[in-house]
Structure formats: C-alpha cells, structure tokens
Amino acid sequence: MKLSARNILAGKVTAVETGNVTTHVKIDIGGTIVTASITNEAAADLALKVGDEACAIIKASDVIVGKN
C-alpha cells in the first residue's frame, strides 16, 4: 500500500475501546501512546486486538499549538 502521508509511526496496540459509534485504539510508539478514534466499522474491518502490530498514520494540513 502506498500513502501520501509522511508521518507513519509503527507500534503495538495496547487497547481497543469500542463505543456506540467510534472505537478508540491506543498504539504504543516507543513508549508514547497515540490514541486514534476510528469508526466501529473500520475497527471491525481491521480486526484490531491488543498486541497487534499497527501503524498510526498522521495526515494533517496544520498543527495547532497552545500554551498556558
């Protein structure tokens, strides 16, 4: 599979939390947990489970930074 996204972070799934509409998938990327919110349908298609190797693919047009 080829992607235009440049930020592809490989890791392991540490949690899959299914809600009414979306599933939160937590991926450990070298000690940092990245959480993705995906549709339940996408989660079912991927058949994700804890311990699976997966990638967080980040594609965004901007990054917002805040400071207190």
PDB file of N, CA, C and O in Angstrom:
ATOM      1  N   MET A   1       0.841  -1.165   0.000  1.00  0.00           N
ATOM      2  CA  MET A   1       0.000   0.000   0.000  1.00  0.00           C
ATOM      3  C   MET A   1       0.891   1.234   0.000  1.00  0.00           C
ATOM      4  O   MET A   1       1.809   1.342   0.803  1.00  0.00           O
ATOM      5  N   LYS A   2       0.638   2.174  -0.895  1.00  0.00           N
ATOM      6  CA  LYS A   2       1.346   3.443  -0.924  1.00  0.00           C
ATOM      7  C   LYS A   2       0.443   4.520  -0.354  1.00  0.00           C
ATOM      8  O   LYS A   2      -0.753   4.544  -0.625  1.00  0.00           O
ATOM      9  N   LEU A   3       1.046   5.411   0.453  1.00  0.00           N
ATOM     10  CA  LEU A   3       0.296   6.505   1.070  1.00  0.00           C
ATOM     11  C   LEU A   3       1.015   7.816   0.832  1.00  0.00           C
ATOM     12  O   LEU A   3       2.238   7.848   0.731  1.00  0.00           O
ATOM     13  N   SER A   4       0.265   8.895   0.779  1.00  0.00           N
ATOM     14  CA  SER A   4       0.880  10.206   0.649  1.00  0.00           C
ATOM     15  C   SER A   4       1.312  10.764   2.008  1.00  0.00           C
ATOM     16  O   SER A   4       2.102  11.694   2.068  1.00  0.00           O
ATOM     17  N   ALA A   5       0.830  10.182   3.078  1.00  0.00           N
ATOM     18  CA  ALA A   5       1.186  10.642   4.427  1.00  0.00           C
ATOM     19  C   ALA A   5       2.654  10.355   4.694  1.00  0.00           C
ATOM     20  O   ALA A   5       3.177   9.307   4.322  1.00  0.00           O
ATOM     21  N   ARG A   6       3.324  11.283   5.335  1.00  0.00           N
ATOM     22  CA  ARG A   6       4.742  11.126   5.651  1.00  0.00           C
ATOM     23  C   ARG A   6       4.967  10.714   7.104  1.00  0.00           C
ATOM     24  O   ARG A   6       6.040  10.261   7.452  1.00  0.00           O
ATOM     25  N   ASN A   7       3.974  10.887   7.943  1.00  0.00           N
ATOM     26  CA  ASN A   7       4.121  10.573   9.365  1.00  0.00           C
ATOM     27  C   ASN A   7       3.484   9.228   9.660  1.00  0.00           C
ATOM     28  O   ASN A   7       2.308   9.134  10.013  1.00  0.00           O
ATOM     29  N   ILE A   8       4.264   8.169   9.498  1.00  0.00           N
ATOM     30  CA  ILE A   8       3.787   6.811   9.747  1.00  0.00           C
ATOM     31  C   ILE A   8       4.580   6.267  10.928  1.00  0.00           C
ATOM     32  O   ILE A   8       5.798   6.104  10.850  1.00  0.00           O
ATOM     33  N   LEU A   9       3.873   6.031  12.034  1.00  0.00           N
ATOM     34  CA  LEU A   9       4.510   5.611  13.283  1.00  0.00           C
ATOM     35  C   LEU A   9       4.101   4.179  13.612  1.00  0.00           C
ATOM     36  O   LEU A   9       2.938   3.901  13.872  1.00  0.00           O
ATOM     37  N   ALA A  10       5.061   3.282  13.587  1.00  0.00           N
ATOM     38  CA  ALA A  10       4.792   1.867  13.860  1.00  0.00           C
ATOM     39  C   ALA A  10       4.841   1.590  15.353  1.00  0.00           C
ATOM     40  O   ALA A  10       5.647   2.166  16.081  1.00  0.00           O
ATOM     41  N   GLY A  11       3.954   0.691  15.798  1.00  0.00           N
ATOM     42  CA  GLY A  11       3.931   0.326  17.207  1.00  0.00           C
ATOM     43  C   GLY A  11       3.044  -0.875  17.444  1.00  0.00           C
ATOM     44  O   GLY A  11       2.729  -1.616  16.518  1.00  0.00           O
ATOM     45  N   LYS A  12       2.648  -1.055  18.718  1.00  0.00           N
ATOM     46  CA  LYS A  12       1.780  -2.175  19.105  1.00  0.00           C
ATOM     47  C   LYS A  12       0.511  -1.647  19.748  1.00  0.00           C
ATOM     48  O   LYS A  12       0.544  -0.707  20.541  1.00  0.00           O
ATOM     49  N   VAL A  13      -0.595  -2.298  19.435  1.00  0.00           N
ATOM     50  CA  VAL A  13      -1.883  -1.933  20.008  1.00  0.00           C
ATOM     51  C   VAL A  13      -1.895  -2.318  21.484  1.00  0.00           C
ATOM     52  O   VAL A  13      -1.580  -3.457  21.841  1.00  0.00           O
ATOM     53  N   THR A  14      -2.233  -1.341  22.343  1.00  0.00           N
ATOM     54  CA  THR A  14      -2.300  -1.611  23.784  1.00  0.00           C
ATOM     55  C   THR A  14      -3.733  -1.639  24.304  1.00  0.00           C
ATOM     56  O   THR A  14      -3.979  -2.156  25.385  1.00  0.00           O
ATOM     57  N   ALA A  15      -4.667  -1.065  23.533  1.00  0.00           N
ATOM     58  CA  ALA A  15      -6.071  -1.071  23.954  1.00  0.00           C
ATOM     59  C   ALA A  15      -6.969  -0.826  22.757  1.00  0.00           C
ATOM     60  O   ALA A  15      -6.602  -0.098  21.830  1.00  0.00           O
ATOM     61  N   VAL A  16      -8.138  -1.457  22.782  1.00  0.00           N
ATOM     62  CA  VAL A  16      -9.180  -1.238  21.785  1.00  0.00           C
ATOM     63  C   VAL A  16     -10.475  -1.064  22.565  1.00  0.00           C
ATOM     64  O   VAL A  16     -10.964  -2.006  23.180  1.00  0.00           O
ATOM     65  N   GLU A  17     -10.989   0.175  22.592  1.00  0.00           N
ATOM     66  CA  GLU A  17     -12.165   0.503  23.393  1.00  0.00           C
ATOM     67  C   GLU A  17     -13.316   0.885  22.462  1.00  0.00           C
ATOM     68  O   GLU A  17     -13.316   1.977  21.887  1.00  0.00           O
ATOM     69  N   THR A  18     -14.292  -0.010  22.340  1.00  0.00           N
ATOM     70  CA  THR A  18     -15.405   0.202  21.417  1.00  0.00           C
ATOM     71  C   THR A  18     -16.550   0.929  22.110  1.00  0.00           C
ATOM     72  O   THR A  18     -16.996   0.521  23.184  1.00  0.00           O
ATOM     73  N   GLY A  19     -17.017   2.007  21.485  1.00  0.00           N
ATOM     74  CA  GLY A  19     -18.152   2.775  21.982  1.00  0.00           C
ATOM     75  C   GLY A  19     -19.362   2.567  21.090  1.00  0.00           C
ATOM     76  O   GLY A  19     -19.398   1.632  20.289  1.00  0.00           O
ATOM     77  N   ASN A  20     -20.342   3.446  21.213  1.00  0.00           N
ATOM     78  CA  ASN A  20     -21.561   3.326  20.415  1.00  0.00           C
ATOM     79  C   ASN A  20     -21.324   3.552  18.934  1.00  0.00           C
ATOM     80  O   ASN A  20     -21.946   2.906  18.094  1.00  0.00           O
ATOM     81  N   VAL A  21     -20.424   4.484  18.606  1.00  0.00           N
ATOM     82  CA  VAL A  21     -20.184   4.847  17.209  1.00  0.00           C
ATOM     83  C   VAL A  21     -18.723   4.710  16.821  1.00  0.00           C
ATOM     84  O   VAL A  21     -18.409   4.307  15.710  1.00  0.00           O
ATOM     85  N   THR A  22     -17.833   5.059  17.748  1.00  0.00           N
ATOM     86  CA  THR A  22     -16.405   5.030  17.444  1.00  0.00           C
ATOM     87  C   THR A  22     -15.647   4.081  18.359  1.00  0.00           C
ATOM     88  O   THR A  22     -16.104   3.740  19.455  1.00  0.00           O
ATOM     89  N   THR A  23     -14.480   3.687  17.890  1.00  0.00           N
ATOM     90  CA  THR A  23     -13.562   2.853  18.663  1.00  0.00           C
ATOM     91  C   THR A  23     -12.290   3.648  18.882  1.00  0.00           C
ATOM     92  O   THR A  23     -11.761   4.244  17.941  1.00  0.00           O
ATOM     93  N   HIS A  24     -11.806   3.681  20.118  1.00  0.00           N
ATOM     94  CA  HIS A  24     -10.525   4.315  20.419  1.00  0.00           C
ATOM     95  C   HIS A  24      -9.461   3.220  20.439  1.00  0.00           C
ATOM     96  O   HIS A  24      -9.590   2.235  21.164  1.00  0.00           O
ATOM     97  N   VAL A  25      -8.443   3.426  19.625  1.00  0.00           N
ATOM     98  CA  VAL A  25      -7.339   2.475  19.515  1.00  0.00           C
ATOM     99  C   VAL A  25      -6.089   3.152  20.065  1.00  0.00           C
ATOM    100  O   VAL A  25      -5.722   4.242  19.612  1.00  0.00           O
ATOM    101  N   LYS A  26      -5.456   2.522  21.046  1.00  0.00           N
ATOM    102  CA  LYS A  26      -4.228   3.064  21.622  1.00  0.00           C
ATOM    103  C   LYS A  26      -3.053   2.247  21.093  1.00  0.00           C
ATOM    104  O   LYS A  26      -3.078   1.018  21.138  1.00  0.00           O
ATOM    105  N   ILE A  27      -2.044   2.962  20.568  1.00  0.00           N
ATOM    106  CA  ILE A  27      -0.867   2.322  19.993  1.00  0.00           C
ATOM    107  C   ILE A  27       0.363   2.850  20.715  1.00  0.00           C
ATOM    108  O   ILE A  27       0.559   4.068  20.823  1.00  0.00           O
ATOM    109  N   ASP A  28       1.187   1.936  21.219  1.00  0.00           N
ATOM    110  CA  ASP A  28       2.437   2.305  21.890  1.00  0.00           C
ATOM    111  C   ASP A  28       3.510   2.489  20.824  1.00  0.00           C
ATOM    112  O   ASP A  28       3.887   1.541  20.136  1.00  0.00           O
ATOM    113  N   ILE A  29       3.979   3.718  20.702  1.00  0.00           N
ATOM    114  CA  ILE A  29       5.021   4.061  19.734  1.00  0.00           C
ATOM    115  C   ILE A  29       6.288   4.350  20.533  1.00  0.00           C
ATOM    116  O   ILE A  29       6.533   5.479  20.941  1.00  0.00           O
ATOM    117  N   GLY A  30       7.056   3.337  20.823  1.00  0.00           N
ATOM    118  CA  GLY A  30       8.313   3.537  21.544  1.00  0.00           C
ATOM    119  C   GLY A  30       8.147   4.179  22.904  1.00  0.00           C
ATOM    120  O   GLY A  30       8.947   5.017  23.304  1.00  0.00           O
ATOM    121  N   GLY A  31       7.098   3.823  23.629  1.00  0.00           N
ATOM    122  CA  GLY A  31       6.870   4.357  24.969  1.00  0.00           C
ATOM    123  C   GLY A  31       5.885   5.510  25.020  1.00  0.00           C
ATOM    124  O   GLY A  31       5.480   5.926  26.100  1.00  0.00           O
ATOM    125  N   THR A  32       5.504   6.034  23.893  1.00  0.00           N
ATOM    126  CA  THR A  32       4.493   7.088  23.818  1.00  0.00           C
ATOM    127  C   THR A  32       3.210   6.490  23.262  1.00  0.00           C
ATOM    128  O   THR A  32       3.244   5.778  22.257  1.00  0.00           O
ATOM    129  N   ILE A  33       2.100   6.729  23.942  1.00  0.00           N
ATOM    130  CA  ILE A  33       0.819   6.190  23.496  1.00  0.00           C
ATOM    131  C   ILE A  33       0.125   7.193  22.587  1.00  0.00           C
ATOM    132  O   ILE A  33      -0.062   8.353  22.952  1.00  0.00           O
ATOM    133  N   VAL A  34      -0.228   6.744  21.394  1.00  0.00           N
ATOM    134  CA  VAL A  34      -1.005   7.541  20.447  1.00  0.00           C
ATOM    135  C   VAL A  34      -2.402   6.943  20.419  1.00  0.00           C
ATOM    136  O   VAL A  34      -2.555   5.723  20.308  1.00  0.00           O
ATOM    137  N   THR A  35      -3.426   7.787  20.550  1.00  0.00           N
ATOM    138  CA  THR A  35      -4.807   7.319  20.529  1.00  0.00           C
ATOM    139  C   THR A  35      -5.490   7.790  19.254  1.00  0.00           C
ATOM    140  O   THR A  35      -5.448   8.970  18.921  1.00  0.00           O
ATOM    141  N   ALA A  36      -6.100   6.845  18.544  1.00  0.00           N
ATOM    142  CA  ALA A  36      -6.842   7.159  17.332  1.00  0.00           C
ATOM    143  C   ALA A  36      -8.310   6.845  17.565  1.00  0.00           C
ATOM    144  O   ALA A  36      -8.645   5.838  18.187  1.00  0.00           O
ATOM    145  N   SER A  37      -9.171   7.709  17.063  1.00  0.00           N
ATOM    146  CA  SER A  37     -10.605   7.483  17.119  1.00  0.00           C
ATOM    147  C   SER A  37     -11.051   7.121  15.709  1.00  0.00           C
ATOM    148  O   SER A  37     -10.944   7.939  14.790  1.00  0.00           O
ATOM    149  N   ILE A  38     -11.522   5.885  15.536  1.00  0.00           N
ATOM    150  CA  ILE A  38     -11.947   5.408  14.220  1.00  0.00           C
ATOM    151  C   ILE A  38     -13.376   4.873  14.323  1.00  0.00           C
ATOM    152  O   ILE A  38     -13.876   4.618  15.420  1.00  0.00           O
ATOM    153  N   THR A  39     -14.030   4.727  13.193  1.00  0.00           N
ATOM    154  CA  THR A  39     -15.394   4.196  13.232  1.00  0.00           C
ATOM    155  C   THR A  39     -15.374   2.744  13.694  1.00  0.00           C
ATOM    156  O   THR A  39     -14.377   2.031  13.514  1.00  0.00           O
ATOM    157  N   ASN A  40     -16.476   2.311  14.271  1.00  0.00           N
ATOM    158  CA  ASN A  40     -16.584   0.905  14.669  1.00  0.00           C
ATOM    159  C   ASN A  40     -16.451  -0.009  13.454  1.00  0.00           C
ATOM    160  O   ASN A  40     -15.877  -1.094  13.547  1.00  0.00           O
ATOM    161  N   GLU A  41     -16.989   0.435  12.318  1.00  0.00           N
ATOM    162  CA  GLU A  41     -16.893  -0.362  11.090  1.00  0.00           C
ATOM    163  C   GLU A  41     -15.438  -0.546  10.675  1.00  0.00           C
ATOM    164  O   GLU A  41     -15.023  -1.648  10.308  1.00  0.00           O
ATOM    165  N   ALA A  42     -14.641   0.531  10.744  1.00  0.00           N
ATOM    166  CA  ALA A  42     -13.219   0.434  10.397  1.00  0.00           C
ATOM    167  C   ALA A  42     -12.492  -0.495  11.357  1.00  0.00           C
ATOM    168  O   ALA A  42     -11.652  -1.308  10.940  1.00  0.00           O
ATOM    169  N   ALA A  43     -12.818  -0.399  12.641  1.00  0.00           N
ATOM    170  CA  ALA A  43     -12.185  -1.270  13.627  1.00  0.00           C
ATOM    171  C   ALA A  43     -12.511  -2.737  13.356  1.00  0.00           C
ATOM    172  O   ALA A  43     -11.639  -3.603  13.446  1.00  0.00           O
ATOM    173  N   ALA A  44     -13.755  -3.005  12.995  1.00  0.00           N
ATOM    174  CA  ALA A  44     -14.157  -4.384  12.682  1.00  0.00           C
ATOM    175  C   ALA A  44     -13.435  -4.879  11.431  1.00  0.00           C
ATOM    176  O   ALA A  44     -12.965  -6.027  11.389  1.00  0.00           O
ATOM    177  N   ASP A  45     -13.330  -4.021  10.419  1.00  0.00           N
ATOM    178  CA  ASP A  45     -12.624  -4.407   9.188  1.00  0.00           C
ATOM    179  C   ASP A  45     -11.161  -4.741   9.459  1.00  0.00           C
ATOM    180  O   ASP A  45     -10.612  -5.668   8.873  1.00  0.00           O
ATOM    181  N   LEU A  46     -10.529  -3.959  10.352  1.00  0.00           N
ATOM    182  CA  LEU A  46      -9.120  -4.186  10.675  1.00  0.00           C
ATOM    183  C   LEU A  46      -8.926  -5.334  11.667  1.00  0.00           C
ATOM    184  O   LEU A  46      -7.816  -5.837  11.802  1.00  0.00           O
ATOM    185  N   ALA A  47      -9.998  -5.723  12.358  1.00  0.00           N
ATOM    186  CA  ALA A  47      -9.942  -6.797  13.366  1.00  0.00           C
ATOM    187  C   ALA A  47      -8.800  -6.568  14.360  1.00  0.00           C
ATOM    188  O   ALA A  47      -8.038  -7.467  14.671  1.00  0.00           O
ATOM    189  N   LEU A  48      -8.710  -5.342  14.859  1.00  0.00           N
ATOM    190  CA  LEU A  48      -7.638  -4.985  15.777  1.00  0.00           C
ATOM    191  C   LEU A  48      -7.821  -5.636  17.136  1.00  0.00           C
ATOM    192  O   LEU A  48      -8.927  -5.727  17.649  1.00  0.00           O
ATOM    193  N   LYS A  49      -6.686  -6.067  17.714  1.00  0.00           N
ATOM    194  CA  LYS A  49      -6.709  -6.603  19.069  1.00  0.00           C
ATOM    195  C   LYS A  49      -5.404  -6.239  19.770  1.00  0.00           C
ATOM    196  O   LYS A  49      -4.403  -5.938  19.123  1.00  0.00           O
ATOM    197  N   VAL A  50      -5.435  -6.241  21.084  1.00  0.00           N
ATOM    198  CA  VAL A  50      -4.258  -5.905  21.878  1.00  0.00           C
ATOM    199  C   VAL A  50      -3.111  -6.834  21.484  1.00  0.00           C
ATOM    200  O   VAL A  50      -3.286  -8.045  21.339  1.00  0.00           O
ATOM    201  N   GLY A  51      -1.940  -6.241  21.286  1.00  0.00           N
ATOM    202  CA  GLY A  51      -0.743  -6.992  20.911  1.00  0.00           C
ATOM    203  C   GLY A  51      -0.450  -6.958  19.419  1.00  0.00           C
ATOM    204  O   GLY A  51       0.663  -7.270  19.001  1.00  0.00           O
ATOM    205  N   ASP A  52      -1.438  -6.575  18.618  1.00  0.00           N
ATOM    206  CA  ASP A  52      -1.218  -6.478  17.168  1.00  0.00           C
ATOM    207  C   ASP A  52      -0.212  -5.374  16.858  1.00  0.00           C
ATOM    208  O   ASP A  52      -0.172  -4.350  17.537  1.00  0.00           O
ATOM    209  N   GLU A  53       0.582  -5.599  15.817  1.00  0.00           N
ATOM    210  CA  GLU A  53       1.415  -4.524  15.296  1.00  0.00           C
ATOM    211  C   GLU A  53       0.529  -3.671  14.407  1.00  0.00           C
ATOM    212  O   GLU A  53      -0.278  -4.190  13.637  1.00  0.00           O
ATOM    213  N   ALA A  54       0.654  -2.354  14.554  1.00  0.00           N
ATOM    214  CA  ALA A  54      -0.168  -1.435  13.775  1.00  0.00           C
ATOM    215  C   ALA A  54       0.605  -0.138  13.577  1.00  0.00           C
ATOM    216  O   ALA A  54       1.616   0.100  14.244  1.00  0.00           O
ATOM    217  N   CYS A  55       0.134   0.690  12.675  1.00  0.00           N
ATOM    218  CA  CYS A  55       0.748   1.989  12.422  1.00  0.00           C
ATOM    219  C   CYS A  55      -0.260   3.086  12.664  1.00  0.00           C
ATOM    220  O   CYS A  55      -1.418   2.969  12.276  1.00  0.00           O
ATOM    221  N   ALA A  56       0.205   4.157  13.290  1.00  0.00           N
ATOM    222  CA  ALA A  56      -0.569   5.394  13.380  1.00  0.00           C
ATOM    223  C   ALA A  56      -0.105   6.236  12.200  1.00  0.00           C
ATOM    224  O   ALA A  56       1.069   6.562  12.089  1.00  0.00           O
ATOM    225  N   ILE A  57      -1.016   6.540  11.304  1.00  0.00           N
ATOM    226  CA  ILE A  57      -0.689   7.311  10.112  1.00  0.00           C
ATOM    227  C   ILE A  57      -1.326   8.682  10.269  1.00  0.00           C
ATOM    228  O   ILE A  57      -2.545   8.800  10.350  1.00  0.00           O
ATOM    229  N   ILE A  58      -0.489   9.698  10.346  1.00  0.00           N
ATOM    230  CA  ILE A  58      -0.958  11.042  10.646  1.00  0.00           C
ATOM    231  C   ILE A  58      -0.853  11.902   9.395  1.00  0.00           C
ATOM    232  O   ILE A  58       0.217  12.082   8.841  1.00  0.00           O
ATOM    233  N   LYS A  59      -1.996  12.414   8.966  1.00  0.00           N
ATOM    234  CA  LYS A  59      -2.058  13.285   7.788  1.00  0.00           C
ATOM    235  C   LYS A  59      -2.873  14.498   8.193  1.00  0.00           C
ATOM    236  O   LYS A  59      -4.065  14.398   8.460  1.00  0.00           O
ATOM    237  N   ALA A  60      -2.221  15.639   8.287  1.00  0.00           N
ATOM    238  CA  ALA A  60      -2.923  16.858   8.701  1.00  0.00           C
ATOM    239  C   ALA A  60      -2.387  18.048   7.936  1.00  0.00           C
ATOM    240  O   ALA A  60      -1.208  18.097   7.601  1.00  0.00           O
ATOM    241  N   SER A  61      -3.248  18.991   7.688  1.00  0.00           N
ATOM    242  CA  SER A  61      -2.826  20.186   6.969  1.00  0.00           C
ATOM    243  C   SER A  61      -2.230  21.244   7.897  1.00  0.00           C
ATOM    244  O   SER A  61      -1.570  22.159   7.448  1.00  0.00           O
ATOM    245  N   ASP A  62      -2.503  21.122   9.203  1.00  0.00           N
ATOM    246  CA  ASP A  62      -1.916  22.075  10.144  1.00  0.00           C
ATOM    247  C   ASP A  62      -1.818  21.453  11.525  1.00  0.00           C
ATOM    248  O   ASP A  62      -2.436  20.458  11.816  1.00  0.00           O
ATOM    249  N   VAL A  63      -0.984  22.081  12.338  1.00  0.00           N
ATOM    250  CA  VAL A  63      -0.819  21.676  13.732  1.00  0.00           C
ATOM    251  C   VAL A  63      -1.100  22.897  14.578  1.00  0.00           C
ATOM    252  O   VAL A  63      -0.602  23.986  14.312  1.00  0.00           O
ATOM    253  N   ILE A  64      -1.920  22.718  15.612  1.00  0.00           N
ATOM    254  CA  ILE A  64      -2.271  23.820  16.500  1.00  0.00           C
ATOM    255  C   ILE A  64      -1.493  23.646  17.802  1.00  0.00           C
ATOM    256  O   ILE A  64      -1.461  22.545  18.359  1.00  0.00           O
ATOM    257  N   VAL A  65      -0.853  24.714  18.246  1.00  0.00           N
ATOM    258  CA  VAL A  65      -0.070  24.682  19.478  1.00  0.00           C
ATOM    259  C   VAL A  65      -0.659  25.680  20.456  1.00  0.00           C
ATOM    260  O   VAL A  65      -1.045  26.790  20.065  1.00  0.00           O
ATOM    261  N   GLY A  66      -0.769  25.276  21.726  1.00  0.00           N
ATOM    262  CA  GLY A  66      -1.278  26.171  22.761  1.00  0.00           C
ATOM    263  C   GLY A  66      -0.330  26.219  23.931  1.00  0.00           C
ATOM    264  O   GLY A  66       0.514  25.338  24.109  1.00  0.00           O
ATOM    265  N   LYS A  67      -0.438  27.263  24.712  1.00  0.00           N
ATOM    266  CA  LYS A  67       0.396  27.416  25.908  1.00  0.00           C
ATOM    267  C   LYS A  67      -0.407  28.102  26.991  1.00  0.00           C
ATOM    268  O   LYS A  67      -1.129  29.068  26.712  1.00  0.00           O
ATOM    269  N   ASN A  68      -0.291  27.609  28.216  1.00  0.00           N
ATOM    270  CA  ASN A  68      -0.976  28.234  29.362  1.00  0.00           C
ATOM    271  C   ASN A  68      -0.157  29.376  29.879  1.00  0.00           C
ATOM    272  O   ASN A  68       0.995  29.457  29.822  1.00  0.00           O
TER     273      ASN A  68
END
